[in-house]
Coordinates of C-alpha atoms in Angstrom, one line a residue:
Chain A
M1 CA -29.8 13.0 30.0
G2 CA -30.8 12.2 26.4
W3 CA -29.1 11.0 23.3
A4 CA -25.9 12.5 21.9
I5 CA -23.9 12.0 18.8
A6 CA -20.5 13.1 17.5
L7 CA -18.8 12.4 14.2
H8 CA -15.6 13.4 12.5
G9 CA -14.1 13.6 9.1
G10 CA -10.5 13.5 10.2
A11 CA -8.0 15.6 12.2
G12 CA -4.8 17.1 10.8
D13 CA -3.0 20.2 9.8
I14 CA -6.0 21.8 8.1
P15 CA -4.9 25.3 7.2
H16 CA -7.2 28.2 8.0
S17 CA -6.7 29.3 4.4
L18 CA -8.5 26.2 3.1
P19 CA -10.3 27.5 0.0
P20 CA -14.1 27.5 0.0
D21 CA -14.3 24.9 -2.7
R22 CA -12.4 22.5 -0.4
R23 CA -14.0 23.5 2.8
L24 CA -17.7 23.8 1.8
P25 CA -18.3 20.3 0.5
R26 CA -16.9 18.9 3.8
E27 CA -19.1 21.2 5.8
V28 CA -22.1 20.1 3.8
G29 CA -21.1 16.5 4.3
L30 CA -20.7 16.9 8.0
R31 CA -24.1 18.6 8.3
H32 CA -25.8 16.0 6.2
C33 CA -24.3 13.1 8.2
L34 CA -25.1 14.7 11.4
D35 CA -28.7 15.1 10.3
V36 CA -28.8 11.4 9.3
G37 CA -27.6 10.5 12.8
I38 CA -30.0 12.8 14.6
A39 CA -32.9 11.4 12.7
A40 CA -31.9 7.9 13.5
L41 CA -31.6 8.6 17.2
K42 CA -34.9 10.4 17.2
A43 CA -36.4 7.3 15.6
H44 CA -35.0 5.3 18.6
K45 CA -32.5 3.4 16.5
H46 CA -29.9 1.6 18.6
P47 CA -26.5 3.5 18.7
L48 CA -24.9 0.6 17.0
D49 CA -27.2 1.1 14.0
V50 CA -26.7 4.8 14.2
V51 CA -23.0 4.8 14.0
E52 CA -23.0 2.3 11.2
L53 CA -25.5 4.4 9.3
V54 CA -23.6 7.6 9.7
V55 CA -20.2 6.1 8.9
R56 CA -21.8 4.6 5.7
E57 CA -22.8 8.1 4.7
L58 CA -19.3 9.4 5.4
E59 CA -17.8 6.5 3.4
N60 CA -20.0 7.3 0.5
Y61 CA -19.1 10.9 0.5
P62 CA -16.0 11.3 -1.7
H63 CA -14.6 14.3 0.2
F64 CA -13.6 12.2 3.2
N65 CA -10.9 9.6 3.4
A66 CA -13.0 6.5 3.6
G67 CA -14.9 4.4 1.1
K68 CA -15.2 6.4 -2.0
G69 CA -12.5 9.1 -1.8
S70 CA -10.0 6.9 0.1
V71 CA -6.4 8.0 -0.2
L72 CA -4.1 5.7 -2.3
T73 CA -1.3 3.3 -1.4
S74 CA 2.1 3.7 -2.9
S75 CA 0.9 1.4 -5.7
G76 CA -2.0 3.7 -6.5
T77 CA -4.6 1.3 -5.1
V78 CA -7.2 1.6 -2.3
E79 CA -7.0 -0.5 0.8
M80 CA -9.8 0.3 3.2
E81 CA -10.3 -0.6 6.9
A82 CA -12.9 -0.1 9.6
S83 CA -14.0 -1.2 13.0
I84 CA -17.2 -1.0 15.1
M85 CA -17.8 -1.7 18.8
D86 CA -20.9 -2.0 21.0
G87 CA -20.4 -0.5 24.4
K88 CA -22.7 -2.7 26.5
S89 CA -21.6 -6.1 25.2
K90 CA -18.1 -5.0 24.1
K91 CA -18.7 -7.0 21.0
C92 CA -16.6 -5.7 18.1
G93 CA -15.8 -6.3 14.5
A94 CA -13.0 -5.1 12.2
V95 CA -11.8 -5.4 8.6
S96 CA -8.6 -4.4 6.8
G97 CA -7.3 -4.5 3.2
L98 CA -10.6 -4.1 1.4
S99 CA -10.5 -3.0 -2.2
T100 CA -14.0 -3.6 -3.6
V101 CA -16.3 -3.3 -0.6
V102 CA -18.4 -0.2 -0.8
N103 CA -19.0 0.1 2.9
A104 CA -16.2 -1.3 5.1
V105 CA -18.0 -0.4 8.3
S106 CA -20.9 -2.7 7.4
L107 CA -18.6 -5.5 6.6
A108 CA -16.9 -5.0 10.0
R109 CA -20.4 -5.3 11.6
L110 CA -21.0 -8.5 9.7
V111 CA -17.7 -9.9 11.0
M112 CA -18.9 -9.1 14.5
E113 CA -22.4 -10.6 14.0
K114 CA -21.9 -13.4 11.5
T115 CA -18.6 -15.0 12.3
P116 CA -16.9 -16.4 15.4
H117 CA -14.1 -13.9 14.8
I118 CA -13.5 -10.2 15.4
Y119 CA -11.2 -9.2 12.6
L120 CA -10.8 -10.3 9.0
G121 CA -8.3 -8.9 6.5
F122 CA -7.4 -8.7 2.9
H123 CA -8.4 -11.6 0.6
G124 CA -10.1 -13.4 3.5
A125 CA -12.2 -10.3 4.1
E126 CA -13.0 -9.8 0.5
A127 CA -14.1 -13.5 0.2
F128 CA -16.3 -13.1 3.3
A129 CA -17.8 -10.0 1.7
R130 CA -18.8 -12.0 -1.4
E131 CA -20.3 -14.7 0.8
Q132 CA -22.4 -12.1 2.6
G133 CA -23.5 -10.5 -0.6
V134 CA -22.6 -7.0 0.4
E135 CA -22.3 -4.3 -2.1
T136 CA -19.1 -4.3 -4.0
A137 CA -17.7 -2.2 -6.8
D138 CA -14.8 -2.1 -9.2
P139 CA -11.7 -0.8 -7.4
S140 CA -11.7 2.3 -9.7
Y141 CA -15.0 3.4 -8.1
F142 CA -13.2 4.4 -4.9
I143 CA -10.5 6.4 -6.6
T144 CA -11.0 10.1 -7.1
P145 CA -8.8 12.5 -9.2
E146 CA -8.0 14.5 -6.0
N147 CA -6.4 11.4 -4.5
I148 CA -4.4 10.6 -7.6
E149 CA -3.0 14.1 -7.3
R150 CA -2.4 13.7 -3.5
L151 CA -0.5 10.5 -4.1
K152 CA 1.6 12.3 -6.8
Q153 CA 2.4 15.1 -4.4
A154 CA 3.3 12.7 -1.6
Q155 CA 5.6 10.7 -3.9
D156 CA 7.2 13.9 -5.2
A157 CA 7.7 15.0 -1.6
N158 CA 8.8 11.4 -0.9
R159 CA 7.2 11.1 2.4
V160 CA 4.2 9.4 3.9
Q161 CA 1.6 12.1 4.7
I162 CA -0.8 11.9 7.5
D163 CA -4.3 13.3 7.2
Y164 CA -4.1 17.0 6.6
T165 CA -0.3 17.6 6.7
Q166 CA 0.4 20.7 4.5
P167 CA 2.3 19.7 1.4
V168 CA 5.7 21.2 0.6
Q169 CA 5.0 24.3 -1.4
K170 CA 6.6 23.7 -4.8
E171 CA 5.1 26.7 -6.6
A172 CA 3.2 29.7 -5.5
K173 CA 1.0 29.4 -8.5
D174 CA -2.7 29.5 -8.9
A175 CA -3.9 27.4 -6.0
A176 CA -7.0 26.3 -7.8
A177 CA -5.0 24.7 -10.6
T178 CA -3.6 22.0 -8.4
I179 CA -4.8 20.7 -5.1
P180 CA -4.9 23.9 -3.0
N181 CA -2.3 24.4 -0.4
G182 CA -2.9 22.3 2.7
D183 CA -5.5 20.1 1.3
S184 CA -3.1 17.3 0.7
Q185 CA -5.0 14.8 2.6
I186 CA -8.4 14.1 3.8
G187 CA -9.2 12.4 7.1
T188 CA -10.4 9.2 8.6
V189 CA -14.1 9.2 9.5
G190 CA -15.9 8.0 12.6
C191 CA -19.0 8.3 14.7
V192 CA -20.0 7.7 18.3
A193 CA -23.5 7.7 19.7
V194 CA -25.4 7.2 23.0
D195 CA -29.1 6.9 23.4
S196 CA -31.2 7.9 26.4
E197 CA -30.7 4.5 28.0
G198 CA -26.9 4.8 28.0
N199 CA -26.3 2.4 25.1
L200 CA -23.0 3.4 23.5
A201 CA -21.4 2.6 20.2
S202 CA -18.4 3.6 18.1
A203 CA -17.3 3.1 14.5
T204 CA -14.3 4.3 12.5
S205 CA -13.4 3.9 8.8
T206 CA -10.6 4.9 6.6
G207 CA -8.5 4.6 3.5
G208 CA -5.4 5.1 5.7
L209 CA -2.3 7.1 4.9
V210 CA -1.5 8.6 1.5
N211 CA 1.3 6.6 -0.1
K212 CA 1.2 4.0 2.5
M213 CA 2.9 0.6 1.9
A214 CA 0.5 -2.0 0.6
G215 CA -0.6 -4.0 3.6
R216 CA -0.1 -1.2 6.1
I217 CA -2.7 -1.3 8.8
G218 CA -3.4 1.8 10.8
D219 CA -5.3 2.5 14.0
S220 CA -8.8 2.6 12.6
P221 CA -9.5 -1.1 12.6
I222 CA -7.7 -1.7 15.9
I223 CA -9.9 -2.0 18.9
G224 CA -8.5 0.2 21.6
A225 CA -6.5 2.4 19.2
G226 CA -9.0 4.0 16.8
T227 CA -12.2 2.6 18.2
Y228 CA -13.5 1.7 21.6
A229 CA -16.8 1.6 23.5
N230 CA -17.7 0.2 26.9
H231 CA -20.4 1.1 29.5
L232 CA -18.8 4.4 30.2
C233 CA -18.1 6.0 26.8
A234 CA -17.6 5.5 23.1
V235 CA -14.6 6.9 21.3
S236 CA -13.5 7.2 17.7
A237 CA -10.0 8.6 17.1
T238 CA -8.2 10.0 14.1
G239 CA -4.7 11.2 13.2
K240 CA -1.3 9.5 12.8
G241 CA -2.2 5.8 13.1
E242 CA 1.2 4.8 14.5
A243 CA 0.8 7.3 17.3
M244 CA -2.7 6.1 18.1
I245 CA -1.7 2.5 18.2
R246 CA 1.2 3.0 20.7
G247 CA -1.0 5.4 22.7
T248 CA -4.0 3.0 22.8
V249 CA -5.9 6.3 22.5
A250 CA -9.5 5.2 22.3
R251 CA -9.1 2.7 25.1
D252 CA -7.3 5.1 27.4
V253 CA -10.2 7.7 27.4
A254 CA -12.4 5.1 29.1
A255 CA -9.6 3.8 31.3
V256 CA -8.8 7.3 32.6
M257 CA -12.5 8.0 33.3
E258 CA -12.7 4.7 35.2
F259 CA -9.4 4.7 37.1
K260 CA -8.8 8.4 37.6
G261 CA -12.4 9.4 37.9
L262 CA -12.1 12.1 35.2
S263 CA -15.1 13.4 33.3
L264 CA -15.4 12.6 29.6
K265 CA -14.0 16.0 28.5
E266 CA -11.1 15.8 31.0
A267 CA -10.3 12.3 30.0
A268 CA -10.3 13.1 26.3
A269 CA -8.1 16.1 26.9
Y270 CA -5.7 14.1 29.1
V271 CA -5.3 11.3 26.6
I272 CA -4.8 13.6 23.5
D273 CA -2.3 15.5 25.5
Q274 CA -0.2 12.4 25.8
V275 CA 0.1 12.0 22.1
P276 CA 2.8 14.2 20.4
P277 CA 1.3 17.4 19.1
G278 CA -0.1 17.4 15.6
N279 CA -0.9 13.8 15.6
A280 CA -4.3 13.1 17.1
G281 CA -8.0 14.0 17.6
L282 CA -11.0 12.2 18.8
V283 CA -14.8 12.4 19.3
A284 CA -16.4 10.8 22.3
V285 CA -19.7 10.5 24.1
S286 CA -20.4 9.3 27.6
S287 CA -23.2 7.1 29.0
T288 CA -24.7 10.3 30.5
G289 CA -24.9 12.1 27.2
E290 CA -21.8 14.3 27.4
I291 CA -19.8 15.0 24.2
A292 CA -16.1 15.6 23.8
T293 CA -14.2 16.6 20.7
V294 CA -10.5 17.1 21.2
F295 CA -7.5 17.4 18.9
N296 CA -3.9 18.5 19.1
T297 CA -3.8 19.2 15.4
T298 CA -4.6 22.5 13.6
G299 CA -8.2 21.3 13.1
M300 CA -10.6 18.4 12.9
F301 CA -13.6 18.1 10.7
R302 CA -16.4 17.4 13.1
A303 CA -20.1 17.7 14.0
C304 CA -22.1 16.9 17.1
A305 CA -25.5 17.2 18.6
S306 CA -27.5 16.3 21.7
E307 CA -31.1 15.9 22.5
D308 CA -31.3 19.2 24.4
G309 CA -31.1 20.9 21.0
Y310 CA -27.3 21.6 21.0
S311 CA -25.6 21.1 17.6
E312 CA -22.3 22.1 16.1
V313 CA -20.3 21.7 12.9
A314 CA -16.7 22.8 13.1
I315 CA -13.3 22.5 11.7
W316 CA -11.0 24.6 13.9
D317 CA -11.4 25.7 17.4
S318 CA -14.5 27.8 17.0
P319 CA -17.7 26.2 15.6
L320 CA -18.6 27.4 12.2
K321 CA -22.0 28.4 13.3
Chain B
M1 CA 15.8 -1.4 39.7
G2 CA 18.8 -3.2 38.3
A3 CA 17.5 -6.7 38.3
W4 CA 16.4 -8.6 35.2
A5 CA 13.4 -10.9 34.9
I6 CA 11.9 -13.0 32.2
A7 CA 8.8 -15.0 31.5
V8 CA 7.7 -17.1 28.6
H9 CA 4.5 -18.8 27.7
G10 CA 3.2 -21.4 25.3
G11 CA -0.5 -20.8 25.6
A12 CA -3.3 -20.6 28.1
G13 CA -5.9 -23.4 28.1
V14 CA -4.5 -26.8 28.5
D15 CA -6.3 -30.1 28.0
P16 CA -6.4 -31.8 31.5
N17 CA -6.1 -35.1 29.6
L18 CA -2.9 -34.0 27.9
P19 CA -0.5 -37.0 27.9
K20 CA 2.3 -36.7 30.4
E21 CA 5.0 -36.9 27.7
R22 CA 3.6 -33.9 25.9
Q23 CA 3.6 -32.0 29.2
E24 CA 7.2 -32.9 29.8
E25 CA 8.2 -32.0 26.2
A26 CA 6.5 -28.6 26.7
K27 CA 8.4 -28.0 30.0
R28 CA 11.7 -28.9 28.4
L29 CA 11.1 -26.4 25.6
L30 CA 10.1 -23.7 28.0
T31 CA 13.2 -24.4 30.1
R32 CA 15.4 -24.2 27.1
C33 CA 13.9 -20.9 26.0
L34 CA 14.3 -19.5 29.5
D35 CA 17.9 -20.5 29.5
I36 CA 18.4 -18.8 26.1
G37 CA 16.8 -15.6 27.5
I38 CA 18.8 -15.8 30.8
S39 CA 22.1 -16.2 28.9
A40 CA 21.2 -13.2 26.8
L41 CA 20.3 -11.1 29.8
R42 CA 23.6 -12.0 31.5
S43 CA 25.4 -10.8 28.4
N44 CA 23.6 -7.5 28.8
L45 CA 21.5 -7.8 25.7
P46 CA 18.6 -5.2 25.9
A47 CA 15.1 -6.5 26.7
I48 CA 13.9 -6.0 23.1
D49 CA 16.6 -8.2 21.7
V50 CA 15.9 -10.9 24.3
V51 CA 12.2 -11.2 23.6
E52 CA 12.9 -11.5 19.9
L53 CA 15.5 -14.1 20.5
V54 CA 13.3 -16.2 22.7
V55 CA 10.2 -16.0 20.6
R56 CA 12.3 -17.0 17.5
E57 CA 13.2 -20.1 19.4
L58 CA 9.6 -20.8 20.2
E59 CA 8.6 -20.2 16.5
T60 CA 11.3 -22.5 15.2
D61 CA 10.3 -25.4 17.5
P62 CA 7.3 -27.2 16.2
L63 CA 5.8 -27.9 19.5
F64 CA 3.6 -24.8 20.1
N65 CA 1.3 -22.9 17.9
S66 CA 3.7 -20.4 16.2
G67 CA 6.0 -20.5 13.2
R68 CA 6.6 -24.1 12.5
G69 CA 3.8 -26.0 14.2
S70 CA 1.2 -23.3 13.7
A71 CA -2.5 -24.1 13.7
L72 CA -4.0 -24.4 10.3
T73 CA -6.7 -22.3 8.6
E74 CA -9.8 -23.9 7.3
K75 CA -8.0 -24.4 4.0
G76 CA -5.2 -26.4 5.7
T77 CA -2.7 -23.6 5.2
V78 CA -0.7 -21.6 7.8
E79 CA -1.2 -17.8 8.3
M80 CA 1.0 -16.4 11.1
E81 CA 1.0 -13.2 13.0
A82 CA 3.1 -11.6 15.7
S83 CA 3.8 -8.3 17.5
I84 CA 6.6 -6.9 19.5
M85 CA 6.8 -3.8 21.7
D86 CA 9.6 -1.9 23.3
G87 CA 8.6 -0.3 26.6
P88 CA 10.8 2.8 26.9
K89 CA 9.4 4.7 23.9
R90 CA 6.5 2.3 23.3
R91 CA 7.8 1.6 19.8
C92 CA 5.9 -1.3 18.3
G93 CA 5.7 -3.6 15.2
A94 CA 3.2 -6.1 14.1
V95 CA 2.5 -8.5 11.2
S96 CA -0.4 -10.7 10.1
G97 CA -1.1 -13.1 7.3
L98 CA 2.4 -14.4 6.9
T99 CA 2.7 -17.6 4.9
T100 CA 6.4 -17.9 4.0
V101 CA 8.3 -15.9 6.6
K102 CA 10.2 -18.3 8.9
N103 CA 10.2 -16.0 11.9
P104 CA 7.2 -13.7 12.2
V105 CA 8.5 -12.0 15.3
S106 CA 11.6 -10.8 13.5
L107 CA 9.6 -9.4 10.7
A108 CA 7.4 -7.5 13.3
R109 CA 10.7 -6.1 14.6
L110 CA 11.7 -5.0 11.2
V111 CA 8.3 -3.3 10.7
M112 CA 9.0 -1.4 13.9
E113 CA 12.5 -0.4 12.9
K114 CA 12.8 -0.3 9.2
S115 CA 9.4 0.9 8.0
P116 CA 7.4 4.1 8.6
H117 CA 4.5 2.0 9.9
S118 CA 3.5 -0.1 12.9
Y119 CA 1.6 -3.0 11.3
L120 CA 1.9 -4.7 7.9
A121 CA -0.2 -7.6 6.7
F122 CA -0.7 -10.3 4.1
S123 CA 1.0 -9.8 0.7
G124 CA 2.2 -6.3 1.7
A125 CA 4.0 -7.9 4.6
E126 CA 5.4 -10.7 2.5
E127 CA 6.8 -8.1 0.0
F128 CA 8.4 -6.2 2.8
A129 CA 9.9 -9.4 4.0
K130 CA 11.4 -10.1 0.6
K131 CA 12.9 -6.6 0.5
Q132 CA 14.4 -7.0 3.9
G133 CA 15.9 -10.3 2.9
V134 CA 14.5 -12.3 5.9
E135 CA 14.6 -16.0 5.7
M136 CA 11.6 -17.3 3.7
V137 CA 10.4 -20.9 3.2
D138 CA 7.4 -22.7 1.6
N139 CA 4.2 -22.7 3.5
E140 CA 4.5 -26.5 3.9
Y141 CA 7.5 -26.0 6.1
F142 CA 5.2 -24.8 8.9
I143 CA 2.6 -27.6 8.6
T144 CA 3.0 -30.5 11.0
E145 CA 1.3 -33.9 10.9
D146 CA -0.1 -33.2 14.4
N147 CA -1.9 -30.1 13.2
V148 CA -3.2 -31.8 10.1
G149 CA -4.9 -34.3 12.4
M150 CA -6.1 -31.5 14.7
L151 CA -7.7 -29.6 11.8
K152 CA -9.6 -32.7 10.9
L153 CA -10.9 -33.0 14.5
A154 CA -11.8 -29.3 14.5
K155 CA -13.8 -29.7 11.3
E156 CA -15.6 -32.7 12.8
A157 CA -16.4 -30.8 16.0
N158 CA -17.8 -27.9 14.0
S159 CA -20.0 -30.1 11.9
I160 CA -21.7 -31.2 15.2
L161 CA -22.1 -27.7 16.4
F162 CA -24.7 -25.5 14.8
D163 CA -23.9 -22.5 17.0
Y164 CA -20.2 -22.6 17.7
R165 CA -21.0 -21.9 21.4
I166 CA -23.2 -25.0 21.9
P167 CA -21.1 -27.5 23.9
A168 CA -20.2 -30.7 22.0
V169 CA -21.3 -34.0 23.5
G170 CA -18.5 -36.2 22.4
T171 CA -19.7 -38.3 19.5
C172 CA -18.8 -39.1 15.9
G173 CA -15.8 -41.3 16.4
A174 CA -13.5 -38.5 17.5
G175 CA -13.0 -40.7 20.5
A176 CA -11.0 -39.9 23.6
A177 CA -10.0 -36.5 22.2
M178 CA -13.5 -35.2 22.8
D179 CA -14.0 -36.6 26.3
S180 CA -13.2 -33.4 28.1
P181 CA -16.3 -31.1 28.5
L182 CA -13.9 -28.1 28.6
Q183 CA -14.4 -25.7 25.7
M184 CA -12.6 -22.6 24.5
N185 CA -13.9 -20.6 21.6
G186 CA -16.6 -23.2 21.0
L187 CA -14.2 -26.0 20.4
P188 CA -13.3 -28.9 22.8
I189 CA -10.1 -28.0 24.6
S190 CA -8.2 -30.9 23.1
V191 CA -8.8 -29.5 19.7
Y192 CA -8.6 -25.8 20.5
A193 CA -5.2 -25.9 22.1
P194 CA -4.3 -22.2 21.6
E195 CA -0.6 -22.5 22.4
T196 CA 0.2 -19.0 21.2
V197 CA 3.7 -18.1 22.4
G198 CA 5.1 -15.1 24.0
C199 CA 7.9 -13.6 26.0
V200 CA 8.3 -10.6 28.3
V201 CA 11.6 -9.3 29.7
V202 CA 12.9 -6.5 31.9
D203 CA 16.7 -6.0 31.6
K204 CA 19.1 -4.7 34.2
Q205 CA 18.4 -1.1 33.0
G206 CA 14.7 -1.5 33.9
R207 CA 13.6 -1.6 30.2
C208 CA 10.6 -3.8 29.5
A209 CA 9.7 -5.5 26.3
A210 CA 7.1 -8.0 25.1
A211 CA 6.5 -10.1 22.1
T212 CA 3.8 -12.6 21.0
S213 CA 3.5 -14.9 18.0
T214 CA 1.0 -17.4 16.8
G215 CA -0.6 -19.3 13.9
G216 CA -4.0 -18.4 15.4
L217 CA -7.2 -20.3 15.8
M218 CA -7.4 -23.9 14.4
N219 CA -9.7 -24.0 11.5
K220 CA -9.9 -20.2 11.4
M221 CA -11.3 -18.4 8.3
S222 CA -8.5 -17.4 6.0
G223 CA -7.8 -13.7 6.7
R224 CA -8.8 -14.0 10.4
I225 CA -6.7 -11.8 12.6
G226 CA -6.6 -12.5 16.3
D227 CA -5.3 -10.7 19.4
S228 CA -1.6 -11.6 19.1
P229 CA -0.6 -8.9 16.6
L230 CA -2.8 -6.2 18.1
I231 CA -1.0 -3.8 20.3
G232 CA -2.9 -3.4 23.5
S233 CA -4.6 -6.7 23.2
G234 CA -2.1 -9.5 22.9
T235 CA 1.1 -7.5 23.5
Y236 CA 1.9 -4.3 25.3
A237 CA 5.0 -2.7 26.9
S238 CA 5.5 0.6 28.6
E239 CA 7.9 2.2 31.0
L240 CA 6.2 0.2 33.7
C241 CA 5.8 -3.3 32.4
G242 CA 5.8 -5.8 29.5
V243 CA 2.8 -8.1 28.9
S244 CA 2.0 -11.0 26.6
C245 CA -1.4 -12.6 26.5
T246 CA -2.8 -15.9 25.2
G247 CA -6.2 -17.6 25.1
E248 CA -9.5 -16.7 23.5
G249 CA -8.6 -14.0 21.1
E250 CA -12.0 -12.4 21.2
A251 CA -12.0 -12.1 25.0
I252 CA -8.5 -10.6 24.9
I253 CA -9.4 -8.0 22.3
R254 CA -12.6 -6.9 24.0
S255 CA -10.8 -6.4 27.2
T256 CA -7.7 -4.9 25.6
L257 CA -6.0 -7.2 28.1
A258 CA -2.3 -6.4 27.7
R259 CA -2.9 -2.7 27.9
E260 CA -5.1 -3.1 30.9
V261 CA -2.3 -4.5 33.1
S262 CA -0.2 -1.4 32.4
A263 CA -3.2 0.9 32.7
V264 CA -4.2 -0.2 36.2
M265 CA -0.5 0.2 37.3
E266 CA -0.4 3.7 35.8
Y267 CA -3.8 4.9 36.8
K268 CA -4.7 3.0 39.9
G269 CA -1.1 2.6 41.2
L270 CA -1.3 -1.1 41.6
N271 CA 1.9 -3.1 41.6
L272 CA 2.5 -5.8 39.0
H273 CA 1.0 -8.8 40.9
E274 CA -2.0 -6.8 42.0
A275 CA -2.5 -5.5 38.4
V276 CA -2.3 -9.0 36.9
D277 CA -4.7 -10.4 39.5
Y278 CA -7.1 -7.6 39.1
V279 CA -7.2 -7.8 35.3
I280 CA -7.6 -11.6 35.2
K281 CA -10.4 -11.5 37.8
N282 CA -12.3 -8.5 36.5
R283 CA -11.7 -8.0 32.9
L284 CA -12.4 -11.3 31.3
D285 CA -16.1 -12.0 32.0
E286 CA -16.7 -15.4 30.5
G287 CA -13.6 -15.2 28.4
K288 CA -10.8 -17.6 29.0
A289 CA -7.2 -16.3 28.8
G290 CA -3.9 -15.9 30.5
L291 CA -0.9 -13.6 30.5
I292 CA 2.7 -13.2 31.6
A293 CA 4.1 -9.9 32.7
V294 CA 7.3 -8.2 34.1
S295 CA 7.7 -4.9 35.7
K296 CA 10.5 -2.3 35.5
D297 CA 11.5 -3.3 39.1
G298 CA 12.4 -6.8 38.1
E299 CA 9.2 -8.5 39.2
V300 CA 7.6 -11.2 37.2
A301 CA 3.9 -12.4 37.3
C302 CA 1.5 -14.6 35.5
G303 CA -2.2 -15.1 35.7
F304 CA -4.8 -17.1 34.0
N305 CA -8.4 -18.2 34.4
T306 CA -8.0 -21.2 32.2
T307 CA -7.2 -24.8 33.2
G308 CA -3.4 -24.4 32.9
M309 CA -1.0 -22.3 31.0
F310 CA 2.3 -23.4 29.7
R311 CA 4.8 -21.0 31.2
G312 CA 8.2 -20.4 32.7
C313 CA 9.7 -17.5 34.5
A314 CA 13.0 -16.6 36.1
T315 CA 14.5 -13.6 38.0
E316 CA 18.1 -12.5 38.5
D317 CA 18.2 -13.7 42.1
G318 CA 18.1 -17.3 40.9
F319 CA 14.4 -18.0 41.0
M320 CA 13.2 -20.2 38.2
E321 CA 9.9 -22.0 37.6
V322 CA 8.3 -23.9 34.7
G323 CA 4.7 -25.0 35.0
V324 CA 1.6 -26.2 33.2
W325 CA -1.1 -26.1 35.9

């Protein structure tokens, strides 16, 4: 039994035909973030620090739907949310409706550690961010051209798109000229980690759904839905927020392990199976160093590693290498 | 199956020194709400309609901490939140940060039924409310004199406490209100008074529903979201049961309390009463909270580890009870 870490960049209908210029930057990002996490665990950092560190990296990376690179609301703005949870103490922190905070996950941690509350949203969260002196940026910092295009596509198609749903094919033209087929959305990010003492932690961060209503909150900041950690396991989920909320996905993995005696992998599979197909994915680690990455979508951007030397970066069912 | 049951609550954690008239007032309100719910059930209204109806009544009455009569933020304003869940398909809706919507629980229901989302908050929620044409009022409508006084006490209590967990030794002219050593969320119980409201119902068809509504923590930071709008924490309903929780928000969230009741029924095969007992005994650690629950088989249960919980419950066979302790 040693340390283990798993992280994701979102689950969804990621087509196998995803062009290299869309796939490779994400692979690079996943590998880089995995390395950051591994180094931190090797340096004996507490899993809570590790997941925060890794999710910060994922937020800063513009190719994932969190922090910079967040998808846009129907008004063309960014509203970011995140949550973090410590397994042993079950202390947690969450934030929603952020528009200028560079690292939502770090603000969530500050809510957990510096306030008597668990969850702050919108103007109250922004005010708290300023009090705490966290790094902020102009709202335009978070907006990327790809996301402006995604919003336009979603509004043209007039529907709310979840991470990775393939867009309606309007023209079979040169895919490179517009956002290539299938890459309409990019996913939520998250990280779970366990150290050799069984300390567990989880964190999840996102810009939400493309073309969401202003003020819409998804599963990522909701303890028990997108994020959960206790003495048994740590879970970070991704997919259609509304399905994860009603399915209390992250919480149920631990519940099923505890009450039905399932292993981490069995529990993760069981829970994902309960969610309508095409809607969910998760990464999880257990107190004994097991890893589970399960999804009922076409793919899930993910990476994981454990102390015994195992490591994997993958998008679809088979690892990339 | 085939028997209805209903339970309502007005908060877990009651000041043992609460004046008798206040206790009687609370019991009258709970009774009235139960009667409204029972009437609706007898007219065959589905569970989801009944919980909304009853919680609307609780929000409109200024006595408890929801809608009118909500606790105040540190700024002296009101920010309300609520959630509602329909057991059969586990549809849900939630709202937070409302300042002008007269009945938050009804907006939560509209989020569930008229939006593609499950949870809307702050100005986005208010905009949605406008578009839906729900009744809207000035923020002042929700503020009561009682709560203005409570906020003052809460601020005084906090000025004594460096760490919000250090017990206050009653001083500083707050007088009799500070005599009780009981604390919740770091505040003396007389000031904390959670009084979140909620209702759970199972109708004759065995459908369960739950709804919870609140103004939140007295003297809370603006923007603070508690457990009441969080599905799985303050509210939950499934094919098996409907649950609404109240008490220390942090404790309820960390233990995903409402979901827990249903989970132990589903995964451990406990019945409703066993599940409620188990969860209250084993899931709260030092946290203080309470809950009401109904099962698809027409049972009703409540549990709390606080000193008292304002509650009422009734079943189709004529059983009815309203209590504080």
